[in-house]
mmCIF file of C-alpha atoms in Angstrom:
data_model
loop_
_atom_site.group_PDB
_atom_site.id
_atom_site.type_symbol
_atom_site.label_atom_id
_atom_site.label_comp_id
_atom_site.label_asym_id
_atom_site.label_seq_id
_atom_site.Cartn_x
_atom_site.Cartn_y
_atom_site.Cartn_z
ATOM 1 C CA UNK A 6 0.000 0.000 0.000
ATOM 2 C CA UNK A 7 1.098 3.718 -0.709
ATOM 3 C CA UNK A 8 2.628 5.269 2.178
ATOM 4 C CA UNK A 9 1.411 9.041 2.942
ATOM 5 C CA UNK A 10 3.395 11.566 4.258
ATOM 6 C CA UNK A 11 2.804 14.893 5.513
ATOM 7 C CA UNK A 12 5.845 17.444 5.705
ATOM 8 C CA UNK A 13 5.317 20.952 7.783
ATOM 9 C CA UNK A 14 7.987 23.499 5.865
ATOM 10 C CA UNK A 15 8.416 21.731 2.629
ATOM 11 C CA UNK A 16 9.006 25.034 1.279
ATOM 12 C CA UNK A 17 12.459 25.168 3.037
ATOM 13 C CA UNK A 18 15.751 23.368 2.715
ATOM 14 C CA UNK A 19 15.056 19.999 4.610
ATOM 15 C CA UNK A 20 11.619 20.112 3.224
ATOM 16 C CA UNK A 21 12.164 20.251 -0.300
ATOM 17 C CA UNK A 22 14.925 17.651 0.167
ATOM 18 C CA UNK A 23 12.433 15.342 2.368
ATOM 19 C CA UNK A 24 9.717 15.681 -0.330
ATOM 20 C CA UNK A 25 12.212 14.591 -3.290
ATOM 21 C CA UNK A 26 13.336 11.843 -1.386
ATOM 22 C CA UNK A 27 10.009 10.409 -0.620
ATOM 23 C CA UNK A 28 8.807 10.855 -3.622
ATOM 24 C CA UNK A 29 11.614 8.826 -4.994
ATOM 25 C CA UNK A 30 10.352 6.137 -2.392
ATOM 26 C CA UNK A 31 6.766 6.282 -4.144
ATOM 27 C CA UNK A 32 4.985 7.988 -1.529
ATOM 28 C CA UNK A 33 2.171 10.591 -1.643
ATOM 29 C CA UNK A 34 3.713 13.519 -0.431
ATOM 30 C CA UNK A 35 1.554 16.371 1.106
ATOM 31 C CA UNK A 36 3.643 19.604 1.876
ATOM 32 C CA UNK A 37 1.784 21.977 4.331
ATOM 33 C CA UNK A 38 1.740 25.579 2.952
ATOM 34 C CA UNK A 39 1.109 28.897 3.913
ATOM 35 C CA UNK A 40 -0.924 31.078 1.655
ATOM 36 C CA UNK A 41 0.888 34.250 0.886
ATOM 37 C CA UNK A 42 1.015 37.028 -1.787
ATOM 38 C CA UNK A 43 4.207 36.119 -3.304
ATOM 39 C CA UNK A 44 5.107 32.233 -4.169
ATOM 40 C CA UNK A 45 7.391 30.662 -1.807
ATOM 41 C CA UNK A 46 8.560 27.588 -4.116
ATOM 42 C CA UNK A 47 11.224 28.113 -5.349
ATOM 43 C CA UNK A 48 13.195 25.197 -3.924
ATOM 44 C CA UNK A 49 10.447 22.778 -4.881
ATOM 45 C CA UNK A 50 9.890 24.013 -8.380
ATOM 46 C CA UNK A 51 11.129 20.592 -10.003
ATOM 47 C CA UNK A 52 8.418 18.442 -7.992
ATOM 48 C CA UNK A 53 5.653 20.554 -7.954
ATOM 49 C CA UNK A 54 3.819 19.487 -11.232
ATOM 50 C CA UNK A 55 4.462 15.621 -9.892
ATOM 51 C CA UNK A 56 1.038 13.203 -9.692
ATOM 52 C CA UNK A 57 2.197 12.277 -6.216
ATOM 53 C CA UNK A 58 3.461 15.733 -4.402
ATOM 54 C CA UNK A 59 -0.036 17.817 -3.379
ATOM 55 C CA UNK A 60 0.780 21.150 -1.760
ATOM 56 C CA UNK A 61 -1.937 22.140 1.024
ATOM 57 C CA UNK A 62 -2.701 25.294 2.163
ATOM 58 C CA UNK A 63 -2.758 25.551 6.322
ATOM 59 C CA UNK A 64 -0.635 27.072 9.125
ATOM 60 C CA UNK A 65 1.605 25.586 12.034
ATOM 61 C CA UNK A 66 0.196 28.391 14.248
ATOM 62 C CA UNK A 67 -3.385 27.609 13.447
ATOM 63 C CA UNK A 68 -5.000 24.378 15.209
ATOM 64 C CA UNK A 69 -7.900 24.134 13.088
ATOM 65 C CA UNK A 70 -5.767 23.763 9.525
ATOM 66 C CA UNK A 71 -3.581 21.916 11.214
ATOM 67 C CA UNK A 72 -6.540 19.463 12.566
ATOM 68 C CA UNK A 73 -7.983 19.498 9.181
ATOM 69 C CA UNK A 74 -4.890 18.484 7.491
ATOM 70 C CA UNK A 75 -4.029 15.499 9.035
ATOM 71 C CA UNK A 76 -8.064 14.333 9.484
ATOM 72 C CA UNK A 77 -8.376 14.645 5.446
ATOM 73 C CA UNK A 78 -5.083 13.114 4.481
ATOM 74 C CA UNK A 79 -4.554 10.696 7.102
ATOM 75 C CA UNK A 80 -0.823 10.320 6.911
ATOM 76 C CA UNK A 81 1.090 7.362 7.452
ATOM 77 C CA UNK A 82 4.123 9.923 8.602
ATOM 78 C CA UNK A 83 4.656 13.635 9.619
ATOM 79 C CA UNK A 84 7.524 15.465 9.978
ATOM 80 C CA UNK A 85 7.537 18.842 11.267
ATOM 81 C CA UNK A 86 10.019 20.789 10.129
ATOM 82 C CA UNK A 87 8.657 24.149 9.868
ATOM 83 C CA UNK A 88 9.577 26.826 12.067
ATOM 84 C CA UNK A 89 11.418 29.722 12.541
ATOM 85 C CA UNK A 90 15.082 28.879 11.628
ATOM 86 C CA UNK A 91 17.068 31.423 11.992
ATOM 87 C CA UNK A 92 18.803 31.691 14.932
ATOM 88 C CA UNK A 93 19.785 35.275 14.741
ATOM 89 C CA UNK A 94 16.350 36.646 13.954
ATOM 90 C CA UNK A 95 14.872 35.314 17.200
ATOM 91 C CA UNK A 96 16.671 37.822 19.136
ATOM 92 C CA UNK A 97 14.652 40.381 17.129
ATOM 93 C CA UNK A 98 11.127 38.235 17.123
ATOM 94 C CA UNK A 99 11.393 36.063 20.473
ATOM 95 C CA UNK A 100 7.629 35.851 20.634
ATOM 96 C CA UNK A 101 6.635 35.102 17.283
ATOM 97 C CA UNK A 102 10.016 32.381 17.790
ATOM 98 C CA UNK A 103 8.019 30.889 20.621
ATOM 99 C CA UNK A 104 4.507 30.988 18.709
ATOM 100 C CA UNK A 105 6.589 29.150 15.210
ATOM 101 C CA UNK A 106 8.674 27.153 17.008
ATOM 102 C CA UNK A 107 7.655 25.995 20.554
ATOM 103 C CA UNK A 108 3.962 26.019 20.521
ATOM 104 C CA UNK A 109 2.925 25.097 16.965
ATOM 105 C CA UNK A 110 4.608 21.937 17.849
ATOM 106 C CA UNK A 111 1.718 21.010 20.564
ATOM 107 C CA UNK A 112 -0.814 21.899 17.743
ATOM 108 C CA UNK A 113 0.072 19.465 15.446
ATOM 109 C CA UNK A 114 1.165 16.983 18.289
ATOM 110 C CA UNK A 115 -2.329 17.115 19.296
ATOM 111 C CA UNK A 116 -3.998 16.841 15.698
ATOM 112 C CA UNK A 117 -1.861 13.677 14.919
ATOM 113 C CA UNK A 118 -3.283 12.400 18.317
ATOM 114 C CA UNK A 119 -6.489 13.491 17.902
ATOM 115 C CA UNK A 120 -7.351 12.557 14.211
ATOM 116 C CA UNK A 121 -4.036 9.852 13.483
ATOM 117 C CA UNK A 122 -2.603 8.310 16.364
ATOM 118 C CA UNK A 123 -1.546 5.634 14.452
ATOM 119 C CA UNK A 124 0.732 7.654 12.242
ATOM 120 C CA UNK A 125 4.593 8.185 12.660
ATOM 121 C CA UNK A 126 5.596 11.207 14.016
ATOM 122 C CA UNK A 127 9.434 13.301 13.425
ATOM 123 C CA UNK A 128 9.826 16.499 15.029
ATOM 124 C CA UNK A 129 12.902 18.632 13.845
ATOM 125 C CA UNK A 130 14.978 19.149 17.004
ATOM 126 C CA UNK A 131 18.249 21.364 17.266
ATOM 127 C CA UNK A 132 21.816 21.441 18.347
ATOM 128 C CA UNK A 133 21.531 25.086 19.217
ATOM 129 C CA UNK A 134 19.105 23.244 22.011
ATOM 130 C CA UNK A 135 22.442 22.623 24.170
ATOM 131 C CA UNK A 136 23.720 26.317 23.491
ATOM 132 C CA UNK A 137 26.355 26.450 26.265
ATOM 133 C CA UNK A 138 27.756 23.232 25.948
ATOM 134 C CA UNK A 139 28.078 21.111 29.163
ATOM 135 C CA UNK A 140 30.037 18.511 28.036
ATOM 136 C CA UNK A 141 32.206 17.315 24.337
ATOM 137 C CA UNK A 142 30.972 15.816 22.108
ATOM 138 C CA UNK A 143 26.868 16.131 22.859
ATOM 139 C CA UNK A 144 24.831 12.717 22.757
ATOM 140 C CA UNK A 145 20.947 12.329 23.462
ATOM 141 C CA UNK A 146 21.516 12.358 26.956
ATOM 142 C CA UNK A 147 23.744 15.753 27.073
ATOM 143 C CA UNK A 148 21.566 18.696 29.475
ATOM 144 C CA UNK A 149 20.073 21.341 27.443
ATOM 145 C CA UNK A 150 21.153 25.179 28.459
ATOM 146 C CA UNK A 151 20.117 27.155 25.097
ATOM 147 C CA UNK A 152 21.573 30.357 24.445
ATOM 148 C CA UNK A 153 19.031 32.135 21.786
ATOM 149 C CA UNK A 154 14.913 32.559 22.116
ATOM 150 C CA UNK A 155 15.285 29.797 19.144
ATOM 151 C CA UNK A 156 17.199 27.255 21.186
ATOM 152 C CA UNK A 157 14.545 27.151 24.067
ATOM 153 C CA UNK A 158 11.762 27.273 22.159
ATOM 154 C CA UNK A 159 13.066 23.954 20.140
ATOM 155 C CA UNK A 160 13.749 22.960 23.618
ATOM 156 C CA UNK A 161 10.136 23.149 24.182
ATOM 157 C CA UNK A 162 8.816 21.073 21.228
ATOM 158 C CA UNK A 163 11.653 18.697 22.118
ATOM 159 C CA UNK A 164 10.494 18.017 25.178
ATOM 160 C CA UNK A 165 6.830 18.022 24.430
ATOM 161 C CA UNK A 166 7.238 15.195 22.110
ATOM 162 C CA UNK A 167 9.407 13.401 24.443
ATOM 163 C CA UNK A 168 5.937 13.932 26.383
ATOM 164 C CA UNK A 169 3.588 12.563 24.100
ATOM 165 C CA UNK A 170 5.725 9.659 23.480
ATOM 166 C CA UNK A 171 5.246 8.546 26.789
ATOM 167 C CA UNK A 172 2.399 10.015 27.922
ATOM 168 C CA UNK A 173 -0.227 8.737 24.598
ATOM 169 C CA UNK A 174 2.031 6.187 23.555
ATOM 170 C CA UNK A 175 2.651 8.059 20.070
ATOM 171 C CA UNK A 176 5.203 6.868 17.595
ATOM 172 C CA UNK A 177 6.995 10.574 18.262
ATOM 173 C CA UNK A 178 10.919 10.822 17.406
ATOM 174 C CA UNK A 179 12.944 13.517 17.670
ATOM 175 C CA UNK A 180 15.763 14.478 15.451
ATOM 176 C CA UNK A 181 18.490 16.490 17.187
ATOM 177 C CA UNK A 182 20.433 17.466 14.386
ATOM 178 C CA UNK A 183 23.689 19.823 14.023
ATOM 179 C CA UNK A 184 24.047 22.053 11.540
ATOM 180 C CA UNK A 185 23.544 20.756 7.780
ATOM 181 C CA UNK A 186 23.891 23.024 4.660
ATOM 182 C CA UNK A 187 23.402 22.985 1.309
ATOM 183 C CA UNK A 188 22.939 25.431 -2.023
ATOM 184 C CA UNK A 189 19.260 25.398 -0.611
ATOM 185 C CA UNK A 190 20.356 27.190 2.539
ATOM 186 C CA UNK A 191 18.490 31.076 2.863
ATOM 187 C CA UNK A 192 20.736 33.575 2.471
ATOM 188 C CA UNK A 193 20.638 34.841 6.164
ATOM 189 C CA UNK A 194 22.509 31.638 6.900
ATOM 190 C CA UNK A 195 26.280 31.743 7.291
ATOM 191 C CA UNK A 196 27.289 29.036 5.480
ATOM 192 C CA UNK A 197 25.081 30.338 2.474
ATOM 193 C CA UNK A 198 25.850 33.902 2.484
ATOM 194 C CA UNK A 199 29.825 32.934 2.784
ATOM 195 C CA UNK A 200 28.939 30.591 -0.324
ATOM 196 C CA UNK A 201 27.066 33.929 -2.144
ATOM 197 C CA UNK A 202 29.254 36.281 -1.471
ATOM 198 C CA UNK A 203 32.733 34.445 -2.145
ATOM 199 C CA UNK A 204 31.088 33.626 -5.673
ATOM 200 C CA UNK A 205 30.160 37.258 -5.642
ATOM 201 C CA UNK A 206 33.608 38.224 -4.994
ATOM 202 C CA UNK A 207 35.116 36.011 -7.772
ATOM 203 C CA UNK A 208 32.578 37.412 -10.426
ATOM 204 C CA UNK A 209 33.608 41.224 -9.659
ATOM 205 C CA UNK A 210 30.080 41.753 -8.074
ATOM 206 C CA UNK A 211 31.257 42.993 -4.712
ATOM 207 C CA UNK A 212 34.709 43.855 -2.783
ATOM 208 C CA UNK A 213 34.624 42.129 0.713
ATOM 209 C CA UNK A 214 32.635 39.212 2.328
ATOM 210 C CA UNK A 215 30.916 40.669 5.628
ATOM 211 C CA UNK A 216 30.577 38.367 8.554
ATOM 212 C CA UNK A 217 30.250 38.415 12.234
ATOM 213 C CA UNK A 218 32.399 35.791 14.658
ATOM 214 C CA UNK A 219 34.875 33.908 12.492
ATOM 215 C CA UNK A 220 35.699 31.885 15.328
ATOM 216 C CA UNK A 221 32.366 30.199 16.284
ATOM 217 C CA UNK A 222 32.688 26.649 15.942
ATOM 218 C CA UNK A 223 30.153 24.048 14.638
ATOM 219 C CA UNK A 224 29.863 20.646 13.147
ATOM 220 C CA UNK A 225 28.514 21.089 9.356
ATOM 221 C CA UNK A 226 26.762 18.468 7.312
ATOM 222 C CA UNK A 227 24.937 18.168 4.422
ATOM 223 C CA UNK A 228 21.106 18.092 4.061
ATOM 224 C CA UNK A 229 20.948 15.650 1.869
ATOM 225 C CA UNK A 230 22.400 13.215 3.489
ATOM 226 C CA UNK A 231 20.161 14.223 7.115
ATOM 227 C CA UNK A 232 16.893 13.725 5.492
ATOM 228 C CA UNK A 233 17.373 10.354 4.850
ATOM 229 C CA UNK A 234 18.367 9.796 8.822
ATOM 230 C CA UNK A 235 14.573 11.730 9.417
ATOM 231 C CA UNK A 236 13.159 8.986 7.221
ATOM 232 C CA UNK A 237 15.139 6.080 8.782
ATOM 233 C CA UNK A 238 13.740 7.216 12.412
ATOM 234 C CA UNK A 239 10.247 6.840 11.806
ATOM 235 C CA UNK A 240 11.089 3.033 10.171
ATOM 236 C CA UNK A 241 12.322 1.772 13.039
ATOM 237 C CA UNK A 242 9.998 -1.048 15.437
ATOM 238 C CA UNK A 243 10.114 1.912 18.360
ATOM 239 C CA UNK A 244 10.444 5.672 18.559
ATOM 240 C CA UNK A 245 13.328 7.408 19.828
ATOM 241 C CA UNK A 246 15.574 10.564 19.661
ATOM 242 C CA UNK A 247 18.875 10.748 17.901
ATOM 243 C CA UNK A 248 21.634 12.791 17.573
ATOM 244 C CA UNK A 249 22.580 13.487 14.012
ATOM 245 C CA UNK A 250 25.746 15.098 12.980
ATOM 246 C CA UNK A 251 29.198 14.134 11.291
ATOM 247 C CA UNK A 252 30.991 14.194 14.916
ATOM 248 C CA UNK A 253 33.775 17.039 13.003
ATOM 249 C CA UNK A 254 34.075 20.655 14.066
ATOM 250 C CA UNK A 255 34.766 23.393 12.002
ATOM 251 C CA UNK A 256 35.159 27.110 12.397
ATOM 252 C CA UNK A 257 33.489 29.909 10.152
ATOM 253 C CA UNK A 258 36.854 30.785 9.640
ATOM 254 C CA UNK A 259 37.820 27.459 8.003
ATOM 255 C CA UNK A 260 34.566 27.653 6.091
ATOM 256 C CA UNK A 261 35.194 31.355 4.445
ATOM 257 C CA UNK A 262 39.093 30.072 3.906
ATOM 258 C CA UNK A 263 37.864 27.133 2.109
ATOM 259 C CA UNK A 264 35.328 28.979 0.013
ATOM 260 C CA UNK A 265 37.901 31.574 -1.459
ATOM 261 C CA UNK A 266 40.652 28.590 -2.382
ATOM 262 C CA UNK A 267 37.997 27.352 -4.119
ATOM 263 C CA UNK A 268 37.193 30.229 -6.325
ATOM 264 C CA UNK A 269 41.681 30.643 -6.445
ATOM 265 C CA UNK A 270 41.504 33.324 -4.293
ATOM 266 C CA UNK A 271 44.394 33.178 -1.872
ATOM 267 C CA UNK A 272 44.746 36.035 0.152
ATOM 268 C CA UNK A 273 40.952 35.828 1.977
ATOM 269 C CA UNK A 274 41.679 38.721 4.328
ATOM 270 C CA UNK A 275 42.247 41.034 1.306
ATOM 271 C CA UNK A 276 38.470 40.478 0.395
ATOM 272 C CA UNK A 277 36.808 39.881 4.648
ATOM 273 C CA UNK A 278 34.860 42.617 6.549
ATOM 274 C CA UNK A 279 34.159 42.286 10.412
ATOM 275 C CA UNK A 280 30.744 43.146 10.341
ATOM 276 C CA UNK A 281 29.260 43.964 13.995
ATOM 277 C CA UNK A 282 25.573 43.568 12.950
ATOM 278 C CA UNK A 283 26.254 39.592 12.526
ATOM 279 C CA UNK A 284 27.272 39.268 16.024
ATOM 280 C CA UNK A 285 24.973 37.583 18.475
ATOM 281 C CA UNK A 286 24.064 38.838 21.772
ATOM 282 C CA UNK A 287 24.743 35.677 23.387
ATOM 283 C CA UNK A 288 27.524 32.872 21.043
ATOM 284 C CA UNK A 289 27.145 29.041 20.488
ATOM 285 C CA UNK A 290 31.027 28.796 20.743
ATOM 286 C CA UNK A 291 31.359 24.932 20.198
ATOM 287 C CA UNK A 292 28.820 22.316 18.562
ATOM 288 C CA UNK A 293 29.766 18.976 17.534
ATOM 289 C CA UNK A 294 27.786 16.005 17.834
ATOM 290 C CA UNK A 295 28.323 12.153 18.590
ATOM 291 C CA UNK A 296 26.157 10.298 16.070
ATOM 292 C CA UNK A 297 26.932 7.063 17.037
ATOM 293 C CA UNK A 298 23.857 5.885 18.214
ATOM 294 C CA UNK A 299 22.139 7.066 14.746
ATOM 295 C CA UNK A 300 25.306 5.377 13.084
ATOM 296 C CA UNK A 301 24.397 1.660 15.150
ATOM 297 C CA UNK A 302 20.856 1.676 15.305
ATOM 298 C CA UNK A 303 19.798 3.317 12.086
ATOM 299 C CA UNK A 304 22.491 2.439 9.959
ATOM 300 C CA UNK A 305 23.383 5.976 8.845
ATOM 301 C CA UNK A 306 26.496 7.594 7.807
ATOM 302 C CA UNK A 307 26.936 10.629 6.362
ATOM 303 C CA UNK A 308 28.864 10.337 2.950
ATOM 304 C CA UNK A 309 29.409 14.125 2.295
ATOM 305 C CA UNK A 310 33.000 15.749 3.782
ATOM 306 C CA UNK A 311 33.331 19.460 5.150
ATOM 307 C CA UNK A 312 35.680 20.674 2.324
ATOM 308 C CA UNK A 313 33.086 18.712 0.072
ATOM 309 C CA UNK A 314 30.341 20.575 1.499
ATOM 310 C CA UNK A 315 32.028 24.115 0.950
ATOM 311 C CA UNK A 316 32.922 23.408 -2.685
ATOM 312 C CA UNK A 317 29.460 21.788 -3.846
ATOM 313 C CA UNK A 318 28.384 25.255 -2.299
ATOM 314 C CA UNK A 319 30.349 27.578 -3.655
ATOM 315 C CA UNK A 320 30.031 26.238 -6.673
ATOM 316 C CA UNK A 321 26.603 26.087 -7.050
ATOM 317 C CA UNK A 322 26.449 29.755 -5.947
ATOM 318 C CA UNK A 323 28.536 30.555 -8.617
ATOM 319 C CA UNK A 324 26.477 28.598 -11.203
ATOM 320 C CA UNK A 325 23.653 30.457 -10.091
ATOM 321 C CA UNK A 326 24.776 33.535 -10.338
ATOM 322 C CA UNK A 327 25.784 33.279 -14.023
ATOM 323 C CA UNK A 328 22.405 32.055 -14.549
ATOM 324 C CA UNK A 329 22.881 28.690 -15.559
ATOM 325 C CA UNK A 330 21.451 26.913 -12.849
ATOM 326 C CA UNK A 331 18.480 27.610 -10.214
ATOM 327 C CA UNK A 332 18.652 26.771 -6.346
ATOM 328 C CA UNK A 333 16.536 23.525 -7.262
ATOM 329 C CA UNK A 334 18.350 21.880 -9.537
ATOM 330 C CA UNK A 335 21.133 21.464 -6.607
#
């Protein structure tokens, strides 16, 4: 029988990437969207004419679409990805960071209880959940002491699902994954705008590359490969959490140095701005991540590298840019 899945953010970069995959598994994918006056799908522009991917219109905030989503499609899965992902911006918005982040999760918690208990249930967790690290590397069992509005609200919907798990005996997993990147990344995102910018740089489009800390220090992946680990979760014979993440740290630093050698630009200082702005009030200094209870239990292994990561991005910025590609065709 076809599997049905519903994904909250499908719009984004794990979205779009979740929805391809699936749909490569034969499922019928339904991707939970927000009505607005401008299109938002840009990264899902090469599945959205397919006969199994149905866009439908609701909101993560609002319990009755929510409610009426899962009672019409009755999903086999659901994976909530969608909330507000930008770490610096919840400085700025910390309520509307609780509303998209924390309590939209015990909205659609409760429609999958309410209308599919039955179904499986992934809820994207974050790294930035342990903020000021208490001890190296972080495993599932590692305290929680967030340093943004962002990390304690995804403390919040990490917890509640821990919650429902036990409490209504849900099939509810938790994904707490470290930072994963890809040509799909928003611009606001480091990783991205380093990518952008470099390829800027290279083209003659702009002088410098303007970033905040350059020392930060966080274990990259690719999104790609932790999509599949959000589908391998909710196959399993019982729900659990997991920490996913390549165990490798990496400093912005490394990442910028890496972008300009590969655009053969030597000399990355020449073209590198300190830029105040990009600073945040309170700094994640080290993330990195033991997956090996993801590796042993779910079989996964990422099988992209760090310097691969920075030159698949770069590169597809650059492609971009010259207009001979667009951001879903990477």
């Amino acid at each position: 029988m076809t599997k049905k899945a519903l994904i909250t953010g499908v719009t984004g970069q794990d979205g779009s990437y979740l929805a391809q995959l699936l749909l490569e598994k034969k499922y019928q994918v339904y991707g939970l969207v927000r009505r607005t006056s401008s299109p938002t799908t840009e990264r899902i522009a090469k599945i959205i004419d397919e006969p199994n991917f149905h866009l439908v219109p609701g909101d993560i905030t609002d319990t009755v679409s929510l409610m009426t989503a899962v009672r019409d499609i009755q999903p086999d899965e659901v994976y909530n990805l969608a909330s507000h992902s930008f770490v610096h911006a919840s400085w700025d918005e910390p309520i509307a960071s609780g509303e998209y982040t924390a309590m939209s999760v015990s909205k659609i918690l409760d429609a999958v209880r309410l209308f599919q208990p039955k179904a499986h249930f992934y809820q994207a967790s974050s790294s930035e959940m342990f903020g000021k690290v208490r001890e190296i590397p972080q495993t599932e069992t590692t305290p929680f002491y967030p340093r943004s509005p962002y990390g304690v609200a995804k403390a919040f919907g990490h917890f509640l699902t821990v919650n429902y798990r036990e409490s209504y005996d849900m099939f509810a997993c938790s994904g707490i994954l470290f930072n994963h990147e890809s040509p799909r990344r928003g611009l606001e995102f480091v990783t991205r705008k380093i990518a952008h910018q470099v390829a800027q740089v290279k083209l003659g489009q702009r002088d410098f590359v303007e970033l905040g800390n350059l020392d930060a220090k966080r274990d990259w992946g690719y999104s790609k490969d932790y999509v599949q680990a959000m589908w391998l979760m909710l196959q399993q014979e019982k729900p659990d959490d997991y920490v996913i993440a390549t165990g490798e740290t990496h400093t912005v630093r490394e990442f910028l140095e890496l972008a300009f050698q590969t655009v053969g630009i030597k000399n990355w200082r020449d073209h590198f701005k300190h830029n105040p702005e990009f600073d945040r009030p309170a700094e994640v200094d080290l993330l990195i991540g033991d997956p090996t209870k993801a590796k042993k239990q779910l079989g996964w292994q990422p099988t992209v590298t760090f310097e691969q990561l920075v030159k698949l991005m770069v590169e597809a910025e650059l492609a971009i840019l010259k207009g001979e590609a667009k951001i879903c065709d990477f």
